[in-house]
CSV table of C-alpha atoms and ligand atoms in Angstrom, one decimal:
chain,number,residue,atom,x,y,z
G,1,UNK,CA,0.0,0.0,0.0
G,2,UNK,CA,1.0,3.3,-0.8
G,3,UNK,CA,1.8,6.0,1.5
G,4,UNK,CA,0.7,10.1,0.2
G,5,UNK,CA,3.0,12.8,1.2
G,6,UNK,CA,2.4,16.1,0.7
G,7,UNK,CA,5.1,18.8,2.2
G,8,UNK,CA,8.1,21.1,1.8
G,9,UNK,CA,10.7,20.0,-0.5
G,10,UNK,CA,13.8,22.2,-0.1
G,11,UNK,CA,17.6,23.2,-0.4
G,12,UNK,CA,18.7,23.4,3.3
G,13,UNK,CA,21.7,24.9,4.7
G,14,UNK,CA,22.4,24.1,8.1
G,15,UNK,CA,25.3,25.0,11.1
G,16,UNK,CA,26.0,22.4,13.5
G,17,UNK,CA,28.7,22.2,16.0
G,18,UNK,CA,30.7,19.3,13.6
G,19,UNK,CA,30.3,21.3,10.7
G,20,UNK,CA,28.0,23.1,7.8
G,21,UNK,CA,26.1,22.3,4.7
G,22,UNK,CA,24.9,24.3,2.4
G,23,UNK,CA,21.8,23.9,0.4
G,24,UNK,CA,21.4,20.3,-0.1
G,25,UNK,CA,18.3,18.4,-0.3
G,26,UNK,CA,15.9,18.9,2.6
G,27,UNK,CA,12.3,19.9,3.1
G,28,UNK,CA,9.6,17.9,5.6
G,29,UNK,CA,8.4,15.6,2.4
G,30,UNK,CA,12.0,14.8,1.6
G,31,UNK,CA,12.6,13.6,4.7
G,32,UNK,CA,9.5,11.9,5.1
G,33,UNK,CA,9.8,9.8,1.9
G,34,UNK,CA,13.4,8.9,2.3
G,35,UNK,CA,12.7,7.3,5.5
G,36,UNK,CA,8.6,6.0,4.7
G,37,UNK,CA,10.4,4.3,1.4
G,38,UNK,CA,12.6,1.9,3.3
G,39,UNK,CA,9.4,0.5,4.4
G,40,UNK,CA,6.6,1.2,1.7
G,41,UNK,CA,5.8,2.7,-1.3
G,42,UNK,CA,5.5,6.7,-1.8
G,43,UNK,CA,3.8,9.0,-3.6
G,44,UNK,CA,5.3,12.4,-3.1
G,45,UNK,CA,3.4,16.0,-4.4
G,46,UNK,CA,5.2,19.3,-3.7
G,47,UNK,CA,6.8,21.8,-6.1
G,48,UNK,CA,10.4,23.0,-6.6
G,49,UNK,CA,12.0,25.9,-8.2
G,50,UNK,CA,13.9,26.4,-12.0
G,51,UNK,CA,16.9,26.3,-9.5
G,52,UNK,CA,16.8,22.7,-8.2
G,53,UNK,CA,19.1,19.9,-8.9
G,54,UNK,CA,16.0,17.6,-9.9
G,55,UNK,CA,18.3,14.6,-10.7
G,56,UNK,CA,19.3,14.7,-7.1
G,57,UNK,CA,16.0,12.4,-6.0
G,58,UNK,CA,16.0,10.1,-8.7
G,59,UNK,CA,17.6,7.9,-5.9
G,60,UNK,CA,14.2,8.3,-4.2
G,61,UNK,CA,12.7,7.5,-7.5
G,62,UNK,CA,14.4,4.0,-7.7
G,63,UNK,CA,13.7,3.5,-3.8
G,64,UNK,CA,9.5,3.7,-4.8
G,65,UNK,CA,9.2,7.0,-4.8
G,66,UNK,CA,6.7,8.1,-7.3
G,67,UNK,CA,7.7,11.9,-8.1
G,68,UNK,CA,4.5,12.2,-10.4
G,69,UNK,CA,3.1,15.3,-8.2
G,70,UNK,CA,6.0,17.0,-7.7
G,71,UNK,CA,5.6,20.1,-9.7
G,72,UNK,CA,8.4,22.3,-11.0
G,73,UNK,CA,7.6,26.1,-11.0
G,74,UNK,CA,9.3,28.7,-12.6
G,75,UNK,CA,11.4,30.5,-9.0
G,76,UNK,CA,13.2,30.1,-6.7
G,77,UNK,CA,12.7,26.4,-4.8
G,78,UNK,CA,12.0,26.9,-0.7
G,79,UNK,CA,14.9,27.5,1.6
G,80,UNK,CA,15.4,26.7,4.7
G,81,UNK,CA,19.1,28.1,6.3
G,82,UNK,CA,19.1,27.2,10.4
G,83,UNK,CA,21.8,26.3,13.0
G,84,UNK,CA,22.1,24.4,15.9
G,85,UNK,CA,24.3,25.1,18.9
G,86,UNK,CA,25.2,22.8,21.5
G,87,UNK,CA,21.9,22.1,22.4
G,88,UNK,CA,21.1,19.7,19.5
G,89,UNK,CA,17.5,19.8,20.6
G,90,UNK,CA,16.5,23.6,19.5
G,91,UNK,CA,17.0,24.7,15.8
G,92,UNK,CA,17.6,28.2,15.8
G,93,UNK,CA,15.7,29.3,12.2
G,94,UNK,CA,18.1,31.8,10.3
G,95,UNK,CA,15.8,32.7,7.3
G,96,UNK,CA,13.1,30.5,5.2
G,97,UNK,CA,12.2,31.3,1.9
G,98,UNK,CA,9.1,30.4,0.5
G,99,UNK,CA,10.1,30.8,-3.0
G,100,UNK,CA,8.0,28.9,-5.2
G,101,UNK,CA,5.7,27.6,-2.6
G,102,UNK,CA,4.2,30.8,-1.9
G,103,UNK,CA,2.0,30.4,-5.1
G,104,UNK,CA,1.9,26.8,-5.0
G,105,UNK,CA,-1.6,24.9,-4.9
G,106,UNK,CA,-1.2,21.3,-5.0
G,107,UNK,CA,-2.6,19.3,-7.7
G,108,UNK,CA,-3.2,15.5,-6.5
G,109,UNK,CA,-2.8,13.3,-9.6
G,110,UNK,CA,-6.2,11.1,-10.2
G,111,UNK,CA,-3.6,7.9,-9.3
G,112,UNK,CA,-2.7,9.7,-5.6
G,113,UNK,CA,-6.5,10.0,-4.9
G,114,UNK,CA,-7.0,6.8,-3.2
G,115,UNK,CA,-4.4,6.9,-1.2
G,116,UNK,CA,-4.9,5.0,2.2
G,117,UNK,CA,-2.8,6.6,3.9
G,118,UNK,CA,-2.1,10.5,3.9
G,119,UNK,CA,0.8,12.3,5.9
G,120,UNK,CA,0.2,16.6,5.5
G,121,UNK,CA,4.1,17.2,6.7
G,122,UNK,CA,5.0,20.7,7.5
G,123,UNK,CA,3.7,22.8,5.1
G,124,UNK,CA,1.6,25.9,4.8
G,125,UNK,CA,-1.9,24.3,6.7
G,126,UNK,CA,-4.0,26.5,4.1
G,127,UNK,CA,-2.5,23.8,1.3
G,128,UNK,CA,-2.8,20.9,3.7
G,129,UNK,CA,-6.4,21.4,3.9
G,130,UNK,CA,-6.4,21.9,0.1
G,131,UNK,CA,-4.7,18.6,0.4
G,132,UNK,CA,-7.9,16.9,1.7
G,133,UNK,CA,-10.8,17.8,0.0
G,134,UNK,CA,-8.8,16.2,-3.3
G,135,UNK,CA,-8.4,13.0,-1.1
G,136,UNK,CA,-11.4,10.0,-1.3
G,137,UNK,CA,-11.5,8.8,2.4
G,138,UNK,CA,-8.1,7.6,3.5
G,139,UNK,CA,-7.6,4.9,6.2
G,140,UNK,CA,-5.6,7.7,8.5
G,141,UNK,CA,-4.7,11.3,7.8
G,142,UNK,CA,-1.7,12.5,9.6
G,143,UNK,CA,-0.4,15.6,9.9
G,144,UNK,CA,2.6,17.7,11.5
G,145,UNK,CA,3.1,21.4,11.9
G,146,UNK,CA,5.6,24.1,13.1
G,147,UNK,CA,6.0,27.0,15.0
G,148,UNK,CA,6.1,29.3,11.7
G,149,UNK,CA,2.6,28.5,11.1
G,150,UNK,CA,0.9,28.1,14.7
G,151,UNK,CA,2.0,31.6,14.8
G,152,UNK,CA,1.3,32.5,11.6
G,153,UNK,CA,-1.7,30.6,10.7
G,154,UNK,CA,-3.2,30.0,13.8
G,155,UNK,CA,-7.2,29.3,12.4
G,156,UNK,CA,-6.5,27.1,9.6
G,157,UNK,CA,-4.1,25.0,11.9
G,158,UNK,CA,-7.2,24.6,14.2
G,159,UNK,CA,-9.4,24.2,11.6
G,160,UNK,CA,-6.8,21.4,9.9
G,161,UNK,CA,-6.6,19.7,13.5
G,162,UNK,CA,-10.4,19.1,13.3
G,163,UNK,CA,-10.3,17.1,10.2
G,164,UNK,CA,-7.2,14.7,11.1
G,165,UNK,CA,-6.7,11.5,12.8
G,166,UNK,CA,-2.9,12.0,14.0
G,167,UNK,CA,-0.4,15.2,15.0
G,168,UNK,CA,2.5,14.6,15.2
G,169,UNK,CA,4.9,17.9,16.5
G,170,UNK,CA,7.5,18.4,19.3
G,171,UNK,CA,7.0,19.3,22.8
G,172,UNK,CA,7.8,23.4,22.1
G,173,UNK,CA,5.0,23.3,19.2
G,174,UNK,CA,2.6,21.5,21.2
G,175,UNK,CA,3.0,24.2,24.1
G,176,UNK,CA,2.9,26.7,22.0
G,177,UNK,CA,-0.1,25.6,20.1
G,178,UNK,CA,-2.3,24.7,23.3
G,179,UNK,CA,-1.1,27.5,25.4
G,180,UNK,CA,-0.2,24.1,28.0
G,181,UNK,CA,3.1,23.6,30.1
G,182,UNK,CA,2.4,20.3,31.1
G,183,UNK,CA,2.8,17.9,27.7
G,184,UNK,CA,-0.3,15.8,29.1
G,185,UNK,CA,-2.8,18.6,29.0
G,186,UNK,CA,-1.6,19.9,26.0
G,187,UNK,CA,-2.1,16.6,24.0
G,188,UNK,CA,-5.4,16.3,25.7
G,189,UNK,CA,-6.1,19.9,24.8
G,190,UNK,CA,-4.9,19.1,20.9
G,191,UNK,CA,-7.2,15.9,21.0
G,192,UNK,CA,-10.2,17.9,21.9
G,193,UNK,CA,-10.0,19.6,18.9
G,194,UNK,CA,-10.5,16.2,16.7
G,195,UNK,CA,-7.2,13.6,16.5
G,196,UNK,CA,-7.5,10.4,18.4
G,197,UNK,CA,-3.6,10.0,18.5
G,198,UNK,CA,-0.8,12.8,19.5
G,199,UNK,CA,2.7,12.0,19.1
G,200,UNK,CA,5.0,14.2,20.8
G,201,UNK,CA,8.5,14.1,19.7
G,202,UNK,CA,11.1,15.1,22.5
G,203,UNK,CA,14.7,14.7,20.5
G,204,UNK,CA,16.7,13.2,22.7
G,205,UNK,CA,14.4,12.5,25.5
G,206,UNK,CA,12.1,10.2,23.0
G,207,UNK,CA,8.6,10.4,22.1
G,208,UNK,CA,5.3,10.2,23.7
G,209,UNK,CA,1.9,8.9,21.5
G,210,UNK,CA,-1.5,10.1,23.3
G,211,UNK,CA,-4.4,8.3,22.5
G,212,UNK,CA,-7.6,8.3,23.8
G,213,UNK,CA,-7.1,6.1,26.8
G,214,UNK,CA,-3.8,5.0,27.1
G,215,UNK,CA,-0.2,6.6,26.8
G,216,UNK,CA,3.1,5.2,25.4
G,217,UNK,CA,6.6,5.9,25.6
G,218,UNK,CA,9.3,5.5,22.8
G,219,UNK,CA,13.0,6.1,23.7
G,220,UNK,CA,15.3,7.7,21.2
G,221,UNK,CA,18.2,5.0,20.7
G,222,UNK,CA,20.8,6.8,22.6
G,223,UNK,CA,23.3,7.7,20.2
G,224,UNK,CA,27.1,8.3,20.7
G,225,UNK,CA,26.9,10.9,17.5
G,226,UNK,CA,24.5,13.3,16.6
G,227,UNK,CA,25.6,15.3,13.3
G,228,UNK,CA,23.3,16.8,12.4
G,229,UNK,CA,19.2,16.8,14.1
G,230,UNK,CA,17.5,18.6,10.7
G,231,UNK,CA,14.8,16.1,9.4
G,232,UNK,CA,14.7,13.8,12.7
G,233,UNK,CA,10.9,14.7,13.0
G,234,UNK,CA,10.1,13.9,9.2
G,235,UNK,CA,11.9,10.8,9.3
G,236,UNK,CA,10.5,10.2,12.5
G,237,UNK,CA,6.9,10.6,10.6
G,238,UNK,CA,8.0,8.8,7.8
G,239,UNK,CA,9.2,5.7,9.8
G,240,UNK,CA,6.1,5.7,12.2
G,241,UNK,CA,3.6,6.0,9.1
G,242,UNK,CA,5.6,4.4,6.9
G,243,UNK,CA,4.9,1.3,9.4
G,244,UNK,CA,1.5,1.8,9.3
G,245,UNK,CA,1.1,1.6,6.0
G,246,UNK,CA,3.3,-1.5,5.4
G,247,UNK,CA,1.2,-3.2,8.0
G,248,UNK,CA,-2.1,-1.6,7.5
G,249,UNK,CA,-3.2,-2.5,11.1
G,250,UNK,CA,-4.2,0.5,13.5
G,251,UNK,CA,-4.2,-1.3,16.4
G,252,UNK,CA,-3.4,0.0,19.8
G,253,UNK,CA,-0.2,-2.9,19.8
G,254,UNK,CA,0.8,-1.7,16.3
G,255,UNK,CA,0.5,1.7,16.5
G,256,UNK,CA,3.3,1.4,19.4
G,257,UNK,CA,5.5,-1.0,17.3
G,258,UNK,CA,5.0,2.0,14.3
G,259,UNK,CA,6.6,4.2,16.7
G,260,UNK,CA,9.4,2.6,17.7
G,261,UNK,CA,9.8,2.1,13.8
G,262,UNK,CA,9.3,6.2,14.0
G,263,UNK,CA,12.0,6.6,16.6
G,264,UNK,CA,14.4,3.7,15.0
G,265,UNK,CA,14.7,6.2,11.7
G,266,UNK,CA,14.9,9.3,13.7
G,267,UNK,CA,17.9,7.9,15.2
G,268,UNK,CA,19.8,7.5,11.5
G,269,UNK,CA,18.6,10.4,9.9
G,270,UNK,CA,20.7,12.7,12.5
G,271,UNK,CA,24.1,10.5,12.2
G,272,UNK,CA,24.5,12.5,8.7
G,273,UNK,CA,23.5,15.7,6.9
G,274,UNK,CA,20.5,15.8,4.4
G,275,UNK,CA,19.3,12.2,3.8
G,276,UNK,CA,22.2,11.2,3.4
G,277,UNK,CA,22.4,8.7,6.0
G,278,UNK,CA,18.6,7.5,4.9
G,279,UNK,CA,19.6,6.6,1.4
G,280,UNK,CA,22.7,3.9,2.8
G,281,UNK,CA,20.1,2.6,5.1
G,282,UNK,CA,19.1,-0.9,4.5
G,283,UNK,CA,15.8,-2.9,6.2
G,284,UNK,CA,18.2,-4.9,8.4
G,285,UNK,CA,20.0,-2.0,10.1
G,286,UNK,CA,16.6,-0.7,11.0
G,287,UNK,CA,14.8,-4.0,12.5
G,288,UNK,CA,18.4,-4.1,14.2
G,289,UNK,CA,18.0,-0.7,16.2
G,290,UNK,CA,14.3,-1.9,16.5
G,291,UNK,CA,15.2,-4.4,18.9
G,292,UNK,CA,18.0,-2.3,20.2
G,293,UNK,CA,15.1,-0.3,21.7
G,294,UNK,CA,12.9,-3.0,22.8
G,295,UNK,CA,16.0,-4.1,24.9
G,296,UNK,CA,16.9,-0.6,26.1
G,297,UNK,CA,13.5,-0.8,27.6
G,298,UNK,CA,12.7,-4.5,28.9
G,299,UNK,CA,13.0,-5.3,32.4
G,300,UNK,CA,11.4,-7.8,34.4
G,301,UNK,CA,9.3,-6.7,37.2
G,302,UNK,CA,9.8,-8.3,40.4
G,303,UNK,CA,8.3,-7.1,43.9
G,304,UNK,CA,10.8,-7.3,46.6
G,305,UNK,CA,10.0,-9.5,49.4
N,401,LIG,P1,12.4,18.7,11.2
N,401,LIG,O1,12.1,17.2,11.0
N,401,LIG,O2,11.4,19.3,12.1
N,401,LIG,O3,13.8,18.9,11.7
N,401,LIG,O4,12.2,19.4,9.8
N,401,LIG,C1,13.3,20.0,9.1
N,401,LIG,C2,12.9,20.3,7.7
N,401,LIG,O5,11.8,21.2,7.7
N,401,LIG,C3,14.0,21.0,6.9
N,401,LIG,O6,14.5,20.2,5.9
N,401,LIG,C4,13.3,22.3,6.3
N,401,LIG,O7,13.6,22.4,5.0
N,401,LIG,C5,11.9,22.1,6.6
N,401,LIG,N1,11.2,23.4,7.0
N,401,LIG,C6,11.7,24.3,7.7
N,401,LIG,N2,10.8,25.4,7.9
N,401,LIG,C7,9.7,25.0,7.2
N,401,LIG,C8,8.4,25.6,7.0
N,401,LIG,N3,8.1,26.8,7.5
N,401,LIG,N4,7.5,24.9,6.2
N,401,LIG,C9,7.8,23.7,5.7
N,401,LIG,N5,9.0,23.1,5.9
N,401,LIG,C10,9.9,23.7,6.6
């Protein structure tokens, strides 16, 4: 089963503390479908400018990435340029550019319509819910956001919220979007709006996926080297739904194996810049780290006497 992915596909330059890149390939659907493809296949809609080095995804392309809907505008493509200090956790935006994607309107080819599942990754949530009303009911909509547009475009993210199944967003966004300190109001805050699932995404601390009645906890696989932490959310998303998709079972047991899938690719996407780290990736090293984390996290329980 395909997975849809509708989002930002970029030129990124980024500052960490080991070193800097400039404009190579980045943007929320990038991310999403380098990581999603290692599991299922992908159909990606976007746009990118006159100015993009197109023949840099056909990689993707030969990993199942179906680049039918991603448009090519006359303009500049979106760029992203942000640096991270020594707190890996907190990117520190330096400029974005919409570029071309200030006048884009997405166009879902006829063959994209049925998609099962949907993923509406950071982008503009006036063109994610443009998104949906071209989409014939999907199994599960998704979506993820930013603080650029719960700032900027505060009613159609709440409008958005009330039409999706799943959020995914860090702890800052999902502070700043419910006005909450504590991360357990604000997910219960977010669900009231419509999702029956919140995944929080803490970096280094792990993630946290609110449902209805129960909570669950995903480590992040504690990793000797972080390079760089651009796309760890996307790929994150893109592992996590990517799962879904593969198995096409959203129950409560699989839902908490998807994230552990979500936090697995998380994990590699931040050993390299760009997705460069996704495309080396094979199945193996992921169901490896897979059960790297369910042993980081097993213990028997035993009452003491
Ligand atoms: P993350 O997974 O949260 O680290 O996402 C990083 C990616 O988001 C980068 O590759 C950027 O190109 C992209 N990005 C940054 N700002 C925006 C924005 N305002 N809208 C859409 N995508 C963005």
């Amino acid at each position: 089963m395909p997975v849809l992915v509708v989002g930002s596909v970029a030129l990124d330059s980024v500052e960490t503390p080991f070193g800097k890149a400039d404009d190579v390939l980045g943007g929320s659907a990038t991310f999403f479908s380098a990581a999603a493809s290692l599991l299922t296949p992908v159909q990606l809609v976007g746009v990118v400018g006159s100015d993009y080095p197109i023949e840099k995804l056909e990689p993707l392309a030969a990993r199942g990435v179906d680049l039918t809907g991603l448009e090519r505008a006359d303009g500049q493509s979106f760029r992203w340029r942000g640096r991270y200090r020594h707190d890996l956790n907190a990117a520190e935006t330096l400029e974005t550019h919409l570029g071309v994607f200030s006048r884009f309107s997405p166009k879902i080819p006829d063959k994209f319509r049925d998609a099962p599942f949907v993923f509406l990754a950071n982008i503009d949530p006036r063109l994610q819910l443009d998104v949906l009303q071209q989409v014939k009911r999907p199994t599960l909509v998704a979506c993820d956001t930013m603080n650029f547009w719960i700032q900027s475009r505060r009613p159609d993210l709440l409008e958005l919220l009330s039409k999706v199944d799943l959020v995914t967003l860090n702890d800052g966004e999902a502070r700043q979007l419910s006005e909450k300190v504590n991360l357990v109001q604000a997910a219960k805050w977010i669900m009231d709006l419509g999702p029956r699932h919140v995944n929080i995404k803490k970096g280094e601390h792990g993630a946290l996926m609110f449902s209805r009645d129960s909570v669950f906890f995903a480590p992040a696989y504690p990793l000797e080297g972080v390079f760089d932490p651009t796309g760890a959310g996307d790929s994150f998303a893109g592992g996590f739904i990517g799962y879904l998709t593969r198995t096409g079972d959203l129950s409560d047991a699989n839902m908490r194996r998807a994230v552990m899938y979500g936090s697995a690719l998380g994990s590699f996407a931040v050993e390299k810049f760009s997705i460069e780290r996704l495309m080396s990736l094979t199945r193996s090293e992921i169901d490896e780290r897979v059960r790297q984390l369910k042993h980081l996290t097993t213990f028997e329980e035993e009452l003491p006497a």
